[in-house]
Amino acid sequence: MSQQITPDDAAGQADLDEQEALRADLYRLLARLVREPADADLIDWLAELEVSGEDPVTQALASLSQAAAEADREALERAHFRHLVGVIQGEITPYASWYRNGELMDQALVDLRHDLRRLGFERSASSHDPEDHLAALFEVMAMLIDEGSNEGARFFMTHLAPWAQRCLDDLARVDTAFYARTGELGDAFIARERARLEAEAERSPVRILEP
């Protein structure tokens, strides 16, 4: 039995593939910005982005691009440490356990590790962060999208939806424009992802509920 693919079908699939690739790229970009200071290449790339559109994610990306163009690169490295790392901890503590349980290395991390094992993911030997770091969760989402996995909605609703926007809202209030704009981009993107995945869940015969 053969299936004929019409030009409209092919165009629709290409659009879908492009949208999925853009989703994965945004997860990876946010992971990179949260995990470590932006280097010169990344700052230059962001500053030179040509962004147009009226949706909140596009507008937030344009604002981040403007902040990158105006950024002092050396100051950004210090700002990343102050906001997201700190000597003991930064102004923002980007871990699921902290936002969900009020302590580091708590139940949210235990539950996440169980799901990561089930999905076949394990922490890189070079990483010193617990797996519930916001950047790590973004990276997992990017990989699930790349793989075309149907586990993305469940993973998002279980491990990101309950806390990620609160963390990104906190980041959006820091006094460094570049990182505040990063928080705004993340907040807008996660809000869009949540709406998208909740809509998918409504159409699914299996309901995905936020814990």
Coordinates of N, CA and C in Angstrom, one line a residue:
M1 N 0.8 -1.2 0.0 CA 0.0 0.0 0.0 C 0.9 1.2 0.0
S2 N 0.6 2.2 -0.9 CA 1.4 3.4 -0.9 C 0.6 4.6 -0.6
Q3 N 1.2 5.6 -0.1 CA 0.5 6.9 0.2 C 1.1 8.0 -0.6
Q4 N 0.2 8.7 -1.2 CA 0.6 9.9 -2.1 C 0.7 11.1 -1.2
I5 N 1.8 11.9 -1.3 CA 1.9 13.1 -0.6 C 1.7 14.2 -1.6
T6 N 0.7 15.1 -1.3 CA 0.5 16.2 -2.2 C 1.4 17.4 -1.9
P7 N 1.6 18.3 -2.8 CA 2.4 19.5 -2.5 C 2.0 20.2 -1.2
D8 N 0.6 20.3 -1.0 CA 0.2 21.0 0.2 C 0.6 20.2 1.5
D9 N 0.5 18.9 1.4 CA 0.9 18.1 2.5 C 2.4 18.3 2.8
A10 N 3.2 18.3 1.8 CA 4.6 18.5 1.9 C 5.0 19.8 2.5
A11 N 4.3 20.9 2.1 CA 4.5 22.2 2.6 C 4.1 22.3 4.1
G12 N 3.0 21.7 4.4 CA 2.5 21.7 5.8 C 3.5 21.0 6.7
Q13 N 4.0 19.9 6.2 CA 5.0 19.1 7.0 C 6.3 19.9 7.2
A14 N 6.7 20.6 6.1 CA 7.9 21.5 6.2 C 7.7 22.6 7.2
D15 N 6.5 23.2 7.2 CA 6.2 24.2 8.2 C 6.3 23.7 9.6
L16 N 5.7 22.5 9.8 CA 5.7 21.9 11.1 C 7.1 21.6 11.6
D17 N 7.9 21.0 10.7 CA 9.3 20.7 11.0 C 10.1 21.9 11.4
E18 N 9.8 23.1 10.7 CA 10.5 24.3 11.0 C 10.1 24.8 12.3
Q19 N 8.8 24.8 12.6 CA 8.3 25.2 13.9 C 8.9 24.4 15.1
E20 N 9.0 23.1 14.9 CA 9.6 22.2 15.9 C 11.1 22.6 16.1
A21 N 11.8 22.8 15.0 CA 13.2 23.2 15.1 C 13.4 24.5 15.8
L22 N 12.5 25.4 15.6 CA 12.6 26.7 16.2 C 12.3 26.6 17.7
R23 N 11.4 25.7 18.1 CA 11.1 25.5 19.5 C 12.4 24.9 20.2
A24 N 13.0 23.9 19.6 CA 14.2 23.3 20.1 C 15.3 24.3 20.2
D25 N 15.4 25.2 19.2 CA 16.5 26.2 19.3 C 16.3 27.2 20.4
L26 N 15.0 27.6 20.6 CA 14.8 28.5 21.7 C 15.1 27.9 23.1
Y27 N 14.7 26.6 23.2 CA 15.1 25.9 24.5 C 16.6 25.9 24.7
R28 N 17.3 25.6 23.6 CA 18.8 25.5 23.7 C 19.4 26.9 24.0
L29 N 18.8 28.0 23.4 CA 19.3 29.3 23.6 C 19.1 29.7 25.1
L30 N 17.9 29.5 25.6 CA 17.6 29.8 27.0 C 18.5 29.0 27.9
A31 N 18.7 27.7 27.6 CA 19.6 26.9 28.5 C 21.0 27.5 28.5
R32 N 21.5 27.9 27.3 CA 22.8 28.4 27.3 C 23.0 29.7 28.1
L33 N 22.0 30.6 28.0 CA 22.0 31.9 28.6 C 21.9 31.7 30.2
V34 N 21.1 30.7 30.6 CA 21.0 30.5 32.1 C 22.2 29.8 32.7
R35 N 22.7 28.9 31.9 CA 23.8 28.0 32.5 C 25.1 28.7 32.7
E36 N 25.5 29.5 31.7 CA 26.8 30.1 31.8 C 26.8 31.5 31.1
P37 N 27.8 32.3 31.4 CA 27.9 33.7 30.8 C 27.9 33.6 29.3
A38 N 27.3 34.5 28.6 CA 27.3 34.6 27.2 C 28.7 35.0 26.7
D39 N 29.3 34.3 25.8 CA 30.6 34.7 25.3 C 30.4 35.7 24.1
A40 N 31.5 36.2 23.6 CA 31.5 37.3 22.6 C 30.7 36.8 21.3
D41 N 30.9 35.6 20.9 CA 30.2 35.1 19.7 C 28.7 35.1 19.9
L42 N 28.3 34.7 21.0 CA 26.8 34.6 21.3 C 26.2 36.0 21.4
I43 N 26.9 36.9 22.1 CA 26.4 38.3 22.2 C 26.4 38.9 20.8
D44 N 27.4 38.8 20.0 CA 27.4 39.3 18.7 C 26.2 38.8 17.8
W45 N 26.0 37.4 17.9 CA 24.9 36.8 17.2 C 23.6 37.4 17.6
L46 N 23.4 37.5 18.9 CA 22.1 38.1 19.4 C 21.9 39.5 19.0
A47 N 23.0 40.3 19.0 CA 22.9 41.7 18.7 C 22.6 41.9 17.2
E48 N 23.0 41.0 16.4 CA 22.8 41.1 14.9 C 21.5 40.4 14.4
L49 N 20.7 39.8 15.4 CA 19.5 39.2 14.9 C 18.5 40.2 14.3
E50 N 17.9 39.8 13.2 CA 16.8 40.6 12.6 C 15.5 39.9 12.9
V51 N 14.8 40.6 13.8 CA 13.6 40.0 14.4 C 12.4 40.9 14.0
S52 N 11.3 40.3 13.5 CA 10.1 41.0 13.3 C 8.9 40.2 13.6
G53 N 7.9 40.8 14.1 CA 6.7 40.1 14.5 C 6.0 40.8 15.8
E54 N 4.8 40.5 16.0 CA 4.1 41.1 17.1 C 3.8 40.2 18.3
D55 N 4.1 38.9 18.1 CA 3.8 38.0 19.2 C 4.7 38.2 20.4
P56 N 4.4 37.9 21.6 CA 5.2 38.2 22.8 C 6.6 37.6 22.7
V57 N 6.8 36.4 22.2 CA 8.1 35.7 22.1 C 9.0 36.5 21.1
T58 N 8.5 36.9 20.0 CA 9.3 37.6 19.0 C 9.6 39.0 19.6
Q59 N 8.7 39.7 20.2 CA 9.0 41.0 20.8 C 10.1 40.8 21.9
A60 N 10.0 39.8 22.7 CA 11.0 39.6 23.8 C 12.3 39.3 23.2
L61 N 12.4 38.5 22.1 CA 13.6 38.2 21.5 C 14.3 39.5 20.9
A62 N 13.4 40.4 20.3 CA 13.9 41.6 19.8 C 14.5 42.5 20.9
S63 N 13.8 42.5 22.1 CA 14.4 43.3 23.2 C 15.7 42.7 23.7
L64 N 15.8 41.4 23.7 CA 17.1 40.7 24.1 C 18.2 41.1 23.1
S65 N 17.8 41.1 21.8 CA 18.8 41.5 20.8 C 19.3 42.9 21.1
Q66 N 18.4 43.8 21.4 CA 18.8 45.2 21.7 C 19.7 45.3 22.9
A67 N 19.3 44.5 24.0 CA 20.1 44.5 25.2 C 21.5 44.0 24.9
A68 N 21.6 42.9 24.0 CA 22.9 42.4 23.7 C 23.8 43.4 22.9
A69 N 23.2 44.2 22.1 CA 23.9 45.3 21.3 C 24.4 46.3 22.3
E70 N 23.8 46.5 23.4 CA 24.2 47.6 24.3 C 25.0 47.1 25.5
A71 N 25.3 45.7 25.5 CA 25.9 45.1 26.7 C 27.4 45.4 26.8
D72 N 27.8 45.5 28.0 CA 29.3 45.4 28.3 C 29.6 44.0 28.6
R73 N 30.4 43.4 27.8 CA 30.7 41.9 27.8 C 31.3 41.5 29.1
E74 N 32.3 42.3 29.6 CA 32.9 41.9 30.9 C 31.9 42.0 32.1
A75 N 31.1 43.0 32.0 CA 30.1 43.2 33.1 C 29.1 42.0 33.1
L76 N 28.8 41.5 31.9 CA 27.8 40.4 31.8 C 28.3 39.2 32.5
E77 N 29.6 38.9 32.4 CA 30.1 37.7 33.1 C 29.9 37.9 34.6
R78 N 30.2 39.1 35.2 CA 30.0 39.3 36.6 C 28.6 39.2 37.0
A79 N 27.7 39.8 36.1 CA 26.3 39.8 36.3 C 25.7 38.4 36.4
H80 N 26.2 37.5 35.5 CA 25.7 36.1 35.5 C 26.0 35.4 36.8
F81 N 27.2 35.7 37.3 CA 27.7 35.0 38.5 C 26.8 35.6 39.7
R82 N 26.6 36.9 39.7 CA 25.8 37.5 40.8 C 24.3 37.0 40.7
H83 N 23.8 37.0 39.6 CA 22.3 36.7 39.5 C 22.0 35.2 39.6
L84 N 22.9 34.3 39.0 CA 22.5 32.9 38.8 C 23.4 31.9 39.5
V85 N 24.6 32.4 40.0 CA 25.5 31.4 40.6 C 25.8 31.8 42.1
G86 N 26.5 32.9 42.3 CA 26.8 33.4 43.6 C 27.9 32.6 44.3
V87 N 28.4 33.1 45.4 CA 29.4 32.4 46.2 C 28.8 31.2 46.9
I88 N 27.6 31.4 47.5 CA 26.9 30.3 48.1 C 25.7 30.0 47.1
Q89 N 24.9 31.1 46.8 CA 23.9 31.0 45.8 C 23.6 32.4 45.3
G90 N 23.2 32.4 44.0 CA 22.9 33.7 43.4 C 21.6 34.3 43.9
E91 N 21.3 35.5 43.3 CA 20.0 36.1 43.6 C 18.8 35.3 43.1
I92 N 19.1 34.5 42.0 CA 18.1 33.6 41.6 C 18.7 32.2 41.7
T93 N 17.9 31.2 42.2 CA 18.3 29.9 42.4 C 17.5 29.0 41.4
P94 N 18.1 28.7 40.3 CA 17.3 28.1 39.2 C 17.2 26.6 39.2
Y95 N 16.6 26.1 40.3 CA 16.5 24.7 40.5 C 15.0 24.4 40.8
A96 N 14.5 23.3 40.3 CA 13.1 22.9 40.5 C 12.9 22.7 42.0
S97 N 13.8 22.0 42.7 CA 13.6 21.7 44.1 C 13.5 23.0 44.9
W98 N 14.2 24.0 44.6 CA 14.2 25.3 45.3 C 12.8 25.9 45.2
Y99 N 12.3 26.0 44.0 CA 11.0 26.6 43.7 C 9.8 25.8 44.1
R100 N 9.9 24.5 44.1 CA 8.8 23.6 44.4 C 8.8 23.1 45.8
N101 N 10.0 23.0 46.4 CA 10.0 22.4 47.7 C 10.7 23.3 48.8
G102 N 11.3 24.4 48.3 CA 11.9 25.3 49.3 C 13.3 24.9 49.7
E103 N 13.8 23.8 49.2 CA 15.2 23.3 49.5 C 15.8 22.8 48.3
L104 N 17.1 22.8 48.2 CA 17.9 22.2 47.1 C 17.9 20.7 47.3
M105 N 18.0 19.9 46.3 CA 18.2 18.5 46.3 C 17.0 17.8 47.0
D106 N 15.8 18.3 46.7 CA 14.6 17.8 47.4 C 13.7 16.9 46.4
Q107 N 12.5 16.7 46.8 CA 11.6 15.7 46.1 C 11.5 16.0 44.6
A108 N 11.5 17.2 44.2 CA 11.4 17.5 42.7 C 12.6 16.9 42.0
L109 N 13.8 16.9 42.6 CA 14.9 16.3 41.9 C 14.8 14.7 41.9
V110 N 14.3 14.1 43.0 CA 14.1 12.7 43.0 C 13.2 12.2 41.9
D111 N 12.0 13.0 41.8 CA 11.1 12.6 40.8 C 11.6 12.8 39.4
L112 N 12.4 13.9 39.2 CA 13.0 14.1 37.9 C 14.0 13.0 37.5
R113 N 14.8 12.6 38.4 CA 15.8 11.6 38.1 C 15.1 10.3 37.7
H114 N 14.0 10.0 38.4 CA 13.2 8.8 38.0 C 12.8 8.9 36.5
D115 N 12.2 10.0 36.1 CA 11.8 10.2 34.8 C 12.9 10.2 33.8
L116 N 14.0 10.8 34.1 CA 15.2 10.9 33.2 C 15.7 9.5 33.0
R117 N 15.8 8.6 34.0 CA 16.2 7.2 33.8 C 15.2 6.5 32.9
R118 N 13.9 6.8 33.1 CA 12.9 6.1 32.2 C 13.1 6.5 30.7
L119 N 13.5 7.8 30.5 CA 13.6 8.3 29.2 C 15.0 8.1 28.6
G120 N 15.9 7.5 29.4 CA 17.2 7.2 28.9 C 18.2 8.3 28.9
F121 N 18.0 9.3 29.8 CA 18.9 10.4 29.9 C 19.7 10.3 31.2
E122 N 21.0 10.7 31.2 CA 21.8 10.7 32.4 C 22.7 12.0 32.4
R123 N 23.0 12.4 33.6 CA 23.8 13.6 33.7 C 25.2 13.4 33.1
S124 N 25.7 14.5 32.4 CA 27.0 14.4 31.9 C 28.0 14.4 33.0
A125 N 29.1 13.7 32.8 CA 30.1 13.5 33.8 C 30.8 14.9 34.1
S126 N 30.8 15.8 33.1 CA 31.4 17.1 33.3 C 30.5 18.1 34.0
S127 N 29.3 17.8 34.3 CA 28.3 18.7 34.9 C 28.4 18.5 36.4
H128 N 28.4 19.7 37.1 CA 28.4 19.6 38.6 C 27.1 20.1 39.1
D129 N 26.1 20.5 38.3 CA 24.8 20.9 38.7 C 23.9 19.7 38.8
P130 N 23.0 19.7 39.9 CA 21.9 18.7 39.9 C 21.1 18.8 38.6
E131 N 20.4 17.7 38.3 CA 19.7 17.6 37.1 C 18.5 18.5 37.0
D132 N 18.0 19.1 38.2 CA 16.8 19.9 38.1 C 17.2 21.4 37.9
H133 N 18.4 21.7 37.5 CA 18.7 23.0 37.0 C 17.9 23.4 35.8
L134 N 17.4 24.6 35.8 CA 16.5 25.1 34.7 C 17.1 24.8 33.3
A135 N 18.4 25.1 33.2 CA 19.1 24.9 31.9 C 19.0 23.4 31.5
A136 N 19.2 22.5 32.4 CA 19.2 21.1 32.1 C 17.8 20.7 31.6
L137 N 16.8 21.2 32.3 CA 15.4 20.8 31.8 C 15.1 21.4 30.5
F138 N 15.6 22.6 30.2 CA 15.5 23.1 28.8 C 16.2 22.2 27.8
E139 N 17.4 21.8 28.1 CA 18.1 20.9 27.2 C 17.4 19.6 27.0
V140 N 16.8 19.0 28.0 CA 16.0 17.8 27.8 C 14.9 18.1 26.9
M141 N 14.2 19.2 27.0 CA 13.0 19.5 26.2 C 13.5 19.6 24.7
A142 N 14.7 20.3 24.5 CA 15.2 20.4 23.1 C 15.5 19.0 22.5
M143 N 16.1 18.1 23.3 CA 16.4 16.8 22.8 C 15.1 16.0 22.5
L144 N 14.1 16.1 23.4 CA 12.8 15.4 23.1 C 12.2 15.9 21.8
I145 N 12.3 17.2 21.6 CA 11.7 17.8 20.3 C 12.5 17.3 19.1
D146 N 13.8 17.3 19.3 CA 14.7 16.8 18.2 C 14.4 15.3 17.8
E147 N 14.1 14.5 18.8 CA 13.8 13.1 18.6 C 12.4 12.9 18.1
G148 N 11.5 13.9 18.1 CA 10.1 13.7 17.8 C 9.4 12.9 18.8
S149 N 9.9 12.9 20.1 CA 9.3 12.1 21.1 C 7.9 12.6 21.5
N150 N 7.0 11.7 21.9 CA 5.7 12.1 22.3 C 5.7 12.3 23.9
E151 N 6.9 12.3 24.5 CA 7.0 12.5 25.9 C 7.2 14.0 26.3
G152 N 7.3 14.9 25.3 CA 7.6 16.3 25.6 C 6.5 16.9 26.4
A153 N 5.3 16.7 26.1 CA 4.2 17.4 26.8 C 4.2 16.9 28.3
R154 N 4.3 15.6 28.5 CA 4.3 15.1 29.9 C 5.5 15.6 30.7
F155 N 6.6 15.6 30.0 CA 7.8 16.1 30.7 C 7.7 17.6 31.1
F156 N 7.2 18.4 30.2 CA 7.0 19.8 30.4 C 6.0 20.0 31.6
M157 N 4.9 19.4 31.5 CA 3.8 19.6 32.5 C 4.2 19.1 33.9
T158 N 5.1 18.1 33.9 CA 5.5 17.5 35.2 C 6.6 18.3 35.8
H159 N 7.6 18.7 35.0 CA 8.9 19.2 35.5 C 9.2 20.6 35.3
L160 N 8.5 21.3 34.4 CA 8.7 22.7 34.1 C 7.5 23.6 34.4
A161 N 6.3 23.2 34.0 CA 5.1 24.0 34.2 C 4.9 24.5 35.7
P162 N 5.2 23.6 36.7 CA 4.9 24.1 38.1 C 5.7 25.2 38.6
W163 N 6.9 25.5 37.9 CA 7.8 26.5 38.6 C 8.6 27.4 37.6
A164 N 8.8 27.0 36.4 CA 9.7 27.7 35.5 C 9.4 29.2 35.3
Q165 N 8.1 29.5 35.1 CA 7.7 30.9 34.9 C 8.0 31.7 36.2
R166 N 7.8 31.2 37.3 CA 8.2 31.9 38.6 C 9.6 32.3 38.6
C167 N 10.5 31.3 38.2 CA 11.9 31.5 38.2 C 12.3 32.6 37.2
L168 N 11.7 32.5 36.0 CA 12.0 33.4 34.9 C 11.4 34.8 35.2
D169 N 10.3 34.9 35.9 CA 9.8 36.2 36.3 C 10.8 36.8 37.3
D170 N 11.4 36.0 38.2 CA 12.4 36.6 39.1 C 13.6 37.1 38.3
L171 N 14.0 36.3 37.3 CA 15.1 36.8 36.5 C 14.8 38.0 35.8
A172 N 13.6 38.2 35.3 CA 13.2 39.4 34.6 C 13.2 40.6 35.5
R173 N 13.4 40.5 36.8 CA 13.4 41.7 37.7 C 14.8 42.0 38.1
V174 N 15.9 41.4 37.6 CA 17.2 41.7 38.0 C 17.6 43.0 37.4
D175 N 18.7 43.6 37.9 CA 19.1 45.0 37.5 C 20.1 45.0 36.3
T176 N 20.3 43.9 35.6 CA 21.1 43.8 34.4 C 20.2 43.6 33.2
A177 N 20.1 44.6 32.3 CA 19.2 44.6 31.2 C 19.2 43.3 30.4
F178 N 20.4 42.8 30.1 CA 20.5 41.6 29.3 C 19.9 40.4 30.0
Y179 N 20.1 40.2 31.3 CA 19.5 39.1 32.0 C 18.0 39.3 32.3
A180 N 17.6 40.5 32.5 CA 16.2 40.8 32.6 C 15.5 40.5 31.4
R181 N 16.0 40.8 30.2 CA 15.4 40.5 28.9 C 15.4 39.0 28.7
T182 N 16.5 38.3 29.2 CA 16.5 36.8 29.1 C 15.3 36.3 29.8
G183 N 15.1 36.8 31.0 CA 14.0 36.3 31.8 C 12.6 36.6 31.1
E184 N 12.5 37.7 30.5 CA 11.3 38.0 29.8 C 11.1 37.1 28.6
L185 N 12.1 36.8 27.9 CA 12.0 35.9 26.7 C 11.6 34.5 27.2
G186 N 12.3 34.1 28.3 CA 11.9 32.7 28.8 C 10.5 32.7 29.3
D187 N 10.1 33.7 30.0 CA 8.7 33.8 30.5 C 7.7 33.7 29.3
A188 N 7.9 34.5 28.3 CA 7.0 34.5 27.1 C 7.0 33.2 26.4
F189 N 8.2 32.6 26.3 CA 8.3 31.3 25.6 C 7.6 30.2 26.4
I190 N 7.8 30.1 27.6 CA 7.3 29.1 28.5 C 5.7 29.2 28.5
A191 N 5.2 30.5 28.6 CA 3.8 30.7 28.5 C 3.2 30.2 27.2
R192 N 3.9 30.4 26.1 CA 3.4 29.9 24.8 C 3.5 28.4 24.8
E193 N 4.6 27.8 25.3 CA 4.7 26.4 25.3 C 3.6 25.7 26.2
R194 N 3.3 26.4 27.3 CA 2.3 25.8 28.2 C 0.9 25.8 27.5
A195 N 0.6 26.9 26.8 CA -0.7 27.0 26.1 C -0.7 26.0 25.0
R196 N 0.4 25.8 24.3 CA 0.4 24.9 23.2 C 0.2 23.4 23.7
L197 N 1.0 23.1 24.8 CA 1.0 21.7 25.2 C -0.3 21.4 26.0
E198 N -0.9 22.4 26.6 CA -2.2 22.1 27.3 C -3.3 21.9 26.2
A199 N -3.2 22.6 25.1 CA -4.1 22.4 24.0 C -4.0 21.0 23.4
E200 N -2.7 20.6 23.3 CA -2.5 19.2 22.8 C -3.0 18.2 23.7
A201 N -2.9 18.5 25.0 CA -3.4 17.5 26.0 C -4.9 17.4 26.0
E202 N -5.6 18.5 25.7 CA -7.0 18.5 25.6 C -7.5 17.6 24.4
R203 N -6.7 17.6 23.4 CA -7.1 16.7 22.2 C -6.7 15.3 22.4
S204 N -5.8 15.0 23.4 CA -5.3 13.6 23.6 C -6.3 12.8 24.5
P205 N -6.4 11.5 24.2 CA -7.3 10.7 25.0 C -6.7 10.4 26.4
V206 N -5.4 10.7 26.6 CA -4.8 10.6 27.9 C -4.6 12.1 28.4
R207 N -5.2 12.4 29.5 CA -5.1 13.8 30.1 C -3.8 13.9 30.8
I208 N -3.0 15.0 30.5 CA -1.8 15.3 31.2 C -2.1 16.4 32.2
L209 N -1.9 16.1 33.5 CA -2.2 17.0 34.6 C -0.9 17.5 35.2
E210 N -0.9 18.8 35.5 CA 0.2 19.4 36.3 C 0.2 18.8 37.7
P211 N 1.3 18.4 38.2 CA 1.4 17.8 39.6 C 1.0 18.9 40.6

